[in-house]
mmCIF file of C-alpha atoms and ligand atoms in Angstrom:
data_model
loop_
_atom_site.group_PDB
_atom_site.id
_atom_site.type_symbol
_atom_site.label_atom_id
_atom_site.label_comp_id
_atom_site.label_asym_id
_atom_site.label_seq_id
_atom_site.Cartn_x
_atom_site.Cartn_y
_atom_site.Cartn_z
ATOM 1 C CA UNK A 5 -22.907 -17.337 -9.114
ATOM 2 C CA UNK A 6 -20.528 -20.074 -10.350
ATOM 3 C CA UNK A 7 -21.369 -21.455 -13.807
ATOM 4 C CA UNK A 8 -19.357 -24.275 -15.358
ATOM 5 C CA UNK A 9 -19.492 -22.837 -18.895
ATOM 6 C CA UNK A 10 -17.449 -20.568 -21.188
ATOM 7 C CA UNK A 11 -18.194 -16.863 -20.681
ATOM 8 C CA UNK A 12 -18.228 -14.477 -23.639
ATOM 9 C CA UNK A 13 -20.330 -11.495 -24.615
ATOM 10 C CA UNK A 14 -23.745 -12.529 -25.953
ATOM 11 C CA UNK A 15 -23.222 -16.144 -24.941
ATOM 12 C CA UNK A 16 -26.058 -18.215 -23.455
ATOM 13 C CA UNK A 17 -25.588 -20.235 -20.262
ATOM 14 C CA UNK A 18 -28.103 -22.857 -19.124
ATOM 15 C CA UNK A 19 -29.143 -23.015 -15.442
ATOM 16 C CA UNK A 20 -29.566 -26.249 -13.531
ATOM 17 C CA UNK A 21 -32.452 -26.785 -11.120
ATOM 18 C CA UNK A 22 -30.506 -25.622 -8.052
ATOM 19 C CA UNK A 23 -29.283 -22.446 -9.770
ATOM 20 C CA UNK A 24 -32.768 -21.683 -11.091
ATOM 21 C CA UNK A 25 -34.235 -22.205 -7.627
ATOM 22 C CA UNK A 26 -31.546 -20.058 -5.985
ATOM 23 C CA UNK A 27 -32.054 -17.151 -8.403
ATOM 24 C CA UNK A 28 -35.843 -17.395 -8.574
ATOM 25 C CA UNK A 29 -36.913 -18.443 -5.094
ATOM 26 C CA UNK A 30 -34.059 -17.370 -2.851
ATOM 27 C CA UNK A 31 -32.980 -14.131 -4.545
ATOM 28 C CA UNK A 32 -36.462 -13.557 -6.035
ATOM 29 C CA UNK A 33 -34.980 -12.642 -9.418
ATOM 30 C CA UNK A 34 -36.653 -13.102 -12.788
ATOM 31 C CA UNK A 35 -36.351 -12.439 -16.505
ATOM 32 C CA UNK A 36 -34.420 -9.240 -17.240
ATOM 33 C CA UNK A 37 -32.744 -9.055 -13.843
ATOM 34 C CA UNK A 38 -28.938 -9.167 -13.797
ATOM 35 C CA UNK A 39 -26.575 -11.436 -11.877
ATOM 36 C CA UNK A 40 -22.774 -11.625 -11.644
ATOM 37 C CA UNK A 41 -21.304 -14.957 -12.754
ATOM 38 C CA UNK A 42 -17.828 -16.554 -12.864
ATOM 39 C CA UNK A 43 -16.450 -19.878 -14.098
ATOM 40 C CA UNK A 44 -13.082 -19.873 -12.320
ATOM 41 C CA UNK A 45 -11.128 -19.021 -15.508
ATOM 42 C CA UNK A 46 -12.549 -16.019 -17.390
ATOM 43 C CA UNK A 47 -13.127 -13.379 -14.722
ATOM 44 C CA UNK A 48 -16.512 -12.070 -13.571
ATOM 45 C CA UNK A 49 -19.327 -11.170 -15.992
ATOM 46 C CA UNK A 50 -22.732 -9.539 -15.728
ATOM 47 C CA UNK A 51 -25.496 -11.697 -17.157
ATOM 48 C CA UNK A 52 -29.220 -11.189 -17.760
ATOM 49 C CA UNK A 53 -31.673 -13.805 -16.515
ATOM 50 C CA UNK A 54 -33.951 -15.431 -19.095
ATOM 51 C CA UNK A 55 -37.100 -17.530 -18.557
ATOM 52 C CA UNK A 56 -40.828 -16.794 -18.490
ATOM 53 C CA UNK A 57 -42.023 -18.798 -15.461
ATOM 54 C CA UNK A 58 -38.673 -19.248 -13.721
ATOM 55 C CA UNK A 59 -35.025 -18.464 -14.492
ATOM 56 C CA UNK A 60 -33.852 -21.104 -16.975
ATOM 57 C CA UNK A 61 -30.835 -19.514 -18.666
ATOM 58 C CA UNK A 62 -28.571 -16.470 -18.726
ATOM 59 C CA UNK A 63 -27.425 -14.173 -21.510
ATOM 60 C CA UNK A 64 -23.878 -12.992 -20.845
ATOM 61 C CA UNK A 65 -23.525 -9.235 -21.169
ATOM 62 C CA UNK A 66 -20.086 -7.804 -20.272
ATOM 63 C CA UNK A 67 -17.082 -8.557 -18.080
ATOM 64 C CA UNK A 68 -17.056 -6.720 -14.746
ATOM 65 C CA UNK A 69 -13.752 -8.061 -13.284
ATOM 66 C CA UNK A 70 -10.649 -9.613 -14.766
ATOM 67 C CA UNK A 71 -9.615 -13.046 -13.523
ATOM 68 C CA UNK A 72 -7.617 -12.772 -10.304
ATOM 69 C CA UNK A 73 -5.187 -15.411 -9.110
ATOM 70 C CA UNK A 74 -4.816 -16.843 -5.654
ATOM 71 C CA UNK A 75 -1.489 -16.679 -3.820
ATOM 72 C CA UNK A 76 0.404 -19.973 -3.973
ATOM 73 C CA UNK A 77 -0.580 -21.099 -0.463
ATOM 74 C CA UNK A 78 -1.554 -24.754 -0.056
ATOM 75 C CA UNK A 79 -3.565 -25.835 2.997
ATOM 76 C CA UNK A 80 -2.244 -29.252 3.968
ATOM 77 C CA UNK A 81 -4.281 -30.895 6.701
ATOM 78 C CA UNK A 82 -5.320 -34.111 8.350
ATOM 79 C CA UNK A 83 -8.971 -34.401 7.311
ATOM 80 C CA UNK A 84 -11.713 -34.382 9.929
ATOM 81 C CA UNK A 85 -15.212 -35.838 9.670
ATOM 82 C CA UNK A 86 -18.095 -34.327 7.668
ATOM 83 C CA UNK A 87 -19.310 -30.962 9.032
ATOM 84 C CA UNK A 88 -15.891 -30.072 10.449
ATOM 85 C CA UNK A 89 -14.269 -30.909 7.110
ATOM 86 C CA UNK A 90 -16.832 -28.671 5.384
ATOM 87 C CA UNK A 91 -15.851 -25.921 7.815
ATOM 88 C CA UNK A 92 -12.095 -26.390 7.228
ATOM 89 C CA UNK A 93 -12.538 -26.274 3.441
ATOM 90 C CA UNK A 94 -14.732 -23.166 3.498
ATOM 91 C CA UNK A 95 -12.385 -21.273 5.872
ATOM 92 C CA UNK A 96 -9.310 -22.235 3.834
ATOM 93 C CA UNK A 97 -10.967 -20.832 0.712
ATOM 94 C CA UNK A 98 -11.984 -17.646 2.537
ATOM 95 C CA UNK A 99 -8.367 -17.319 3.685
ATOM 96 C CA UNK A 100 -7.170 -17.473 0.085
ATOM 97 C CA UNK A 101 -5.684 -20.971 -0.056
ATOM 98 C CA UNK A 102 -5.133 -22.005 -3.686
ATOM 99 C CA UNK A 103 -4.906 -25.722 -2.999
ATOM 100 C CA UNK A 104 -6.395 -28.099 -0.409
ATOM 101 C CA UNK A 105 -4.228 -31.160 0.285
ATOM 102 C CA UNK A 106 -5.572 -33.718 2.766
ATOM 103 C CA UNK A 107 -2.757 -35.815 4.270
ATOM 104 C CA UNK A 108 -3.151 -39.035 6.250
ATOM 105 C CA UNK A 109 -1.016 -39.121 9.404
ATOM 106 C CA UNK A 110 -0.721 -41.727 12.187
ATOM 107 C CA UNK A 111 -3.540 -40.189 14.264
ATOM 108 C CA UNK A 112 -5.770 -38.983 11.423
ATOM 109 C CA UNK A 113 -9.395 -39.822 12.198
ATOM 110 C CA UNK A 114 -10.529 -40.478 8.622
ATOM 111 C CA UNK A 115 -8.699 -42.017 5.685
ATOM 112 C CA UNK A 116 -11.186 -41.212 2.910
ATOM 113 C CA UNK A 117 -12.669 -37.839 2.028
ATOM 114 C CA UNK A 118 -15.498 -37.020 -0.335
ATOM 115 C CA UNK A 119 -13.761 -34.955 -3.037
ATOM 116 C CA UNK A 120 -17.035 -33.917 -4.664
ATOM 117 C CA UNK A 121 -18.305 -32.600 -1.314
ATOM 118 C CA UNK A 122 -15.037 -30.706 -0.830
ATOM 119 C CA UNK A 123 -15.272 -29.189 -4.346
ATOM 120 C CA UNK A 124 -18.888 -28.141 -3.715
ATOM 121 C CA UNK A 125 -17.721 -26.395 -0.526
ATOM 122 C CA UNK A 126 -14.920 -24.664 -2.469
ATOM 123 C CA UNK A 127 -17.459 -23.281 -4.968
ATOM 124 C CA UNK A 128 -19.884 -22.209 -2.232
ATOM 125 C CA UNK A 129 -17.110 -20.426 -0.322
ATOM 126 C CA UNK A 130 -15.810 -18.744 -3.504
ATOM 127 C CA UNK A 131 -19.342 -17.487 -4.331
ATOM 128 C CA UNK A 132 -19.713 -16.234 -0.757
ATOM 129 C CA UNK A 133 -16.402 -14.374 -0.550
ATOM 130 C CA UNK A 134 -16.258 -13.146 -4.131
ATOM 131 C CA UNK A 135 -13.070 -14.788 -5.331
ATOM 132 C CA UNK A 136 -12.948 -15.775 -9.002
ATOM 133 C CA UNK A 137 -10.476 -18.682 -8.839
ATOM 134 C CA UNK A 138 -11.382 -22.084 -7.460
ATOM 135 C CA UNK A 139 -8.964 -23.717 -5.044
ATOM 136 C CA UNK A 140 -7.695 -27.069 -6.318
ATOM 137 C CA UNK A 141 -8.779 -30.098 -4.238
ATOM 138 C CA UNK A 142 -6.277 -32.972 -4.158
ATOM 139 C CA UNK A 143 -6.928 -36.571 -3.114
ATOM 140 C CA UNK A 144 -5.655 -37.582 0.332
ATOM 141 C CA UNK A 145 -2.119 -39.021 0.435
ATOM 142 C CA UNK A 146 0.066 -40.333 3.285
ATOM 143 C CA UNK A 147 2.160 -37.592 4.931
ATOM 144 C CA UNK A 148 5.465 -39.154 3.769
ATOM 145 C CA UNK A 149 4.206 -39.225 0.163
ATOM 146 C CA UNK A 150 3.199 -35.560 0.372
ATOM 147 C CA UNK A 151 6.660 -34.648 1.680
ATOM 148 C CA UNK A 152 8.434 -36.709 -1.006
ATOM 149 C CA UNK A 153 6.676 -35.046 -3.928
ATOM 150 C CA UNK A 154 6.733 -31.410 -2.785
ATOM 151 C CA UNK A 155 9.331 -29.061 -4.391
ATOM 152 C CA UNK A 156 12.157 -28.516 -1.836
ATOM 153 C CA UNK A 157 12.071 -24.733 -2.305
ATOM 154 C CA UNK A 158 8.496 -24.423 -1.046
ATOM 155 C CA UNK A 159 8.241 -23.170 2.523
ATOM 156 C CA UNK A 160 6.662 -25.776 4.825
ATOM 157 C CA UNK A 161 4.921 -23.987 7.706
ATOM 158 C CA UNK A 162 4.408 -26.803 10.201
ATOM 159 C CA UNK A 163 1.970 -25.808 12.934
ATOM 160 C CA UNK A 164 3.085 -27.368 16.169
ATOM 161 C CA UNK A 165 1.645 -26.718 19.607
ATOM 162 C CA UNK A 166 4.977 -27.938 21.000
ATOM 163 C CA UNK A 167 6.874 -25.209 19.140
ATOM 164 C CA UNK A 168 8.246 -22.352 21.150
ATOM 165 C CA UNK A 169 8.911 -19.956 18.331
ATOM 166 C CA UNK A 170 8.955 -16.618 20.076
ATOM 167 C CA UNK A 171 8.183 -14.573 16.999
ATOM 168 C CA UNK A 172 6.212 -16.526 14.385
ATOM 169 C CA UNK A 173 6.009 -13.570 12.030
ATOM 170 C CA UNK A 174 9.801 -13.151 12.046
ATOM 171 C CA UNK A 175 10.208 -16.931 11.571
ATOM 172 C CA UNK A 176 7.932 -16.817 8.526
ATOM 173 C CA UNK A 177 9.730 -13.820 7.009
ATOM 174 C CA UNK A 178 13.172 -15.353 7.607
ATOM 175 C CA UNK A 179 12.225 -18.693 6.072
ATOM 176 C CA UNK A 180 10.341 -17.570 2.966
ATOM 177 C CA UNK A 181 11.902 -17.646 -0.493
ATOM 178 C CA UNK A 182 9.983 -14.868 -2.274
ATOM 179 C CA UNK A 183 9.536 -16.943 -5.402
ATOM 180 C CA UNK A 184 8.442 -20.233 -3.929
ATOM 181 C CA UNK A 185 5.013 -21.166 -2.615
ATOM 182 C CA UNK A 186 3.965 -22.029 0.904
ATOM 183 C CA UNK A 187 2.497 -25.221 2.371
ATOM 184 C CA UNK A 188 0.656 -24.676 5.661
ATOM 185 C CA UNK A 189 0.467 -27.994 7.523
ATOM 186 C CA UNK A 190 -1.987 -28.706 10.357
ATOM 187 C CA UNK A 191 -1.957 -31.981 12.253
ATOM 188 C CA UNK A 192 -4.876 -34.217 13.323
ATOM 189 C CA UNK A 193 -6.848 -33.941 16.554
ATOM 190 C CA UNK A 194 -4.422 -36.394 18.127
ATOM 191 C CA UNK A 195 -1.406 -34.380 17.018
ATOM 192 C CA UNK A 196 1.625 -35.555 15.039
ATOM 193 C CA UNK A 197 3.426 -38.710 16.157
ATOM 194 C CA UNK A 198 6.992 -38.186 17.431
ATOM 195 C CA UNK A 199 8.599 -39.722 14.325
ATOM 196 C CA UNK A 200 6.350 -37.583 12.086
ATOM 197 C CA UNK A 201 7.504 -34.476 13.933
ATOM 198 C CA UNK A 202 11.157 -35.491 13.393
ATOM 199 C CA UNK A 203 10.502 -36.170 9.678
ATOM 200 C CA UNK A 204 8.890 -32.736 9.319
ATOM 201 C CA UNK A 205 11.784 -30.982 11.032
ATOM 202 C CA UNK A 206 14.191 -32.625 8.577
ATOM 203 C CA UNK A 207 12.452 -31.077 5.567
ATOM 204 C CA UNK A 208 14.627 -28.714 3.466
ATOM 205 C CA UNK A 209 12.646 -25.524 3.981
ATOM 206 C CA UNK A 210 10.538 -25.787 7.121
ATOM 207 C CA UNK A 211 9.518 -23.452 9.903
ATOM 208 C CA UNK A 212 7.620 -24.512 13.011
ATOM 209 C CA UNK A 213 4.790 -22.147 13.768
ATOM 210 C CA UNK A 214 3.450 -21.679 17.265
ATOM 211 C CA UNK A 215 -0.081 -20.251 17.349
ATOM 212 C CA UNK A 216 -0.039 -19.055 20.946
ATOM 213 C CA UNK A 217 0.205 -20.947 24.252
ATOM 214 C CA UNK A 218 -3.139 -22.795 24.062
ATOM 215 C CA UNK A 219 -3.875 -26.040 22.268
ATOM 216 C CA UNK A 220 -6.273 -25.222 19.415
ATOM 217 C CA UNK A 221 -8.653 -27.611 17.714
ATOM 218 C CA UNK A 222 -7.298 -28.548 14.305
ATOM 219 C CA UNK A 223 -9.924 -26.533 12.402
ATOM 220 C CA UNK A 224 -9.262 -23.483 14.584
ATOM 221 C CA UNK A 225 -5.511 -23.856 14.057
ATOM 222 C CA UNK A 226 -6.045 -23.977 10.300
ATOM 223 C CA UNK A 227 -7.838 -20.643 10.240
ATOM 224 C CA UNK A 228 -5.310 -19.034 12.593
ATOM 225 C CA UNK A 229 -2.313 -20.307 10.618
ATOM 226 C CA UNK A 230 -3.685 -19.276 7.224
ATOM 227 C CA UNK A 231 -4.617 -15.835 8.548
ATOM 228 C CA UNK A 232 -1.101 -15.332 9.934
ATOM 229 C CA UNK A 233 0.607 -16.613 6.779
ATOM 230 C CA UNK A 234 -1.582 -14.516 4.474
ATOM 231 C CA UNK A 235 -1.133 -11.420 6.652
ATOM 232 C CA UNK A 236 2.628 -11.943 6.840
ATOM 233 C CA UNK A 237 3.518 -13.339 3.429
ATOM 234 C CA UNK A 238 0.364 -13.240 1.316
ATOM 235 C CA UNK A 239 0.474 -11.326 -1.935
HETATM 236 N N1 LIG B 7 -1.199 -32.832 20.197
HETATM 237 C C1 LIG B 7 -2.355 -32.323 20.901
HETATM 238 C C2 LIG B 7 -3.286 -33.476 21.243
HETATM 239 O O1 LIG B 7 -2.913 -34.607 20.985
HETATM 240 O O2 LIG B 7 -4.336 -33.163 21.773
HETATM 241 C C3 LIG B 7 -3.124 -31.308 20.087
HETATM 242 C C4 LIG B 7 -3.292 -31.526 18.620
HETATM 243 S S1 LIG B 7 -4.179 -30.147 17.975
HETATM 244 C C5 LIG B 7 -5.779 -30.527 18.512
HETATM 245 C C6 LIG B 7 -4.259 -30.414 16.236
HETATM 246 C C7 LIG B 7 -3.256 -29.646 15.423
HETATM 247 O O3 LIG B 7 -3.518 -28.255 15.492
HETATM 248 C C8 LIG B 7 -1.812 -29.804 15.858
HETATM 249 O O4 LIG B 7 -1.240 -30.970 15.290
HETATM 250 C C9 LIG B 7 -1.189 -28.542 15.319
HETATM 251 O O5 LIG B 7 -0.872 -28.699 13.935
HETATM 252 C C10 LIG B 7 -2.300 -27.521 15.461
HETATM 253 N N2 LIG B 7 -2.206 -26.720 16.677
HETATM 254 C C11 LIG B 7 -3.037 -26.746 17.736
HETATM 255 N N3 LIG B 7 -2.669 -25.839 18.673
HETATM 256 C C12 LIG B 7 -1.564 -25.214 18.179
HETATM 257 C C13 LIG B 7 -0.704 -24.178 18.664
HETATM 258 N N4 LIG B 7 -0.911 -23.565 19.839
HETATM 259 N N5 LIG B 7 0.355 -23.801 17.896
HETATM 260 C C14 LIG B 7 0.581 -24.396 16.693
HETATM 261 N N6 LIG B 7 -0.186 -25.383 16.188
HETATM 262 C C15 LIG B 7 -1.259 -25.780 16.915
#
């Protein structure tokens, strides 16, 4: 369970209505039962539930896991609408992305995203898959702005259905500087415009990644690309 509070032995943590309902009514837990909590900074702790009628607070007992850190893999994507955006965010977190960077391209369907909704999906996915760090959610920026401000040593993995890279794993290995992070870029449903593709190919440290011979939906491509990058280069 994510709690936005400091965690130290003997400390007390208040529960909001949703957390109390989840522990009491969904998990059927009550006073004296234990739950594992994390705050995204201080590792994972066991805590005892307090509250006579319903869970209303926790008493922190002891740490069960040290804080772990996510690999420096940013998921850079043209945002989709609502439920599909929720899906993309949750899968990116499950795949270990440490940062979510929406970029607005020529054919992007939406130009505004609900950051709070994205952050809630990050927390839900982290609780579900047991990671202790929360992926950072950035505000959407135009593609050119994203490219201008990224460090040139970072590997840009640009997923392109027009790419004919025979061996994507070899391409990833050959392109990666072991000390720099990775940006995995997925285009919008309508694909990248021709001038965007040229701009991407001019980037200092870029590799085009083909994800097989079929055209994937953007949210499918995101999962496939992150899985391949993590399997090939993840630490
Ligand atoms: N350009 C096509 C179009 O206009 O229908 C397809 C765009 S595809 C739905 C959305 C994004 O997913 C692409 O911009 C690309 O980043 C990624 N993608 C889809 N299929 C891919 C593949 N086979 N290899 C690499 N990337 C792919």
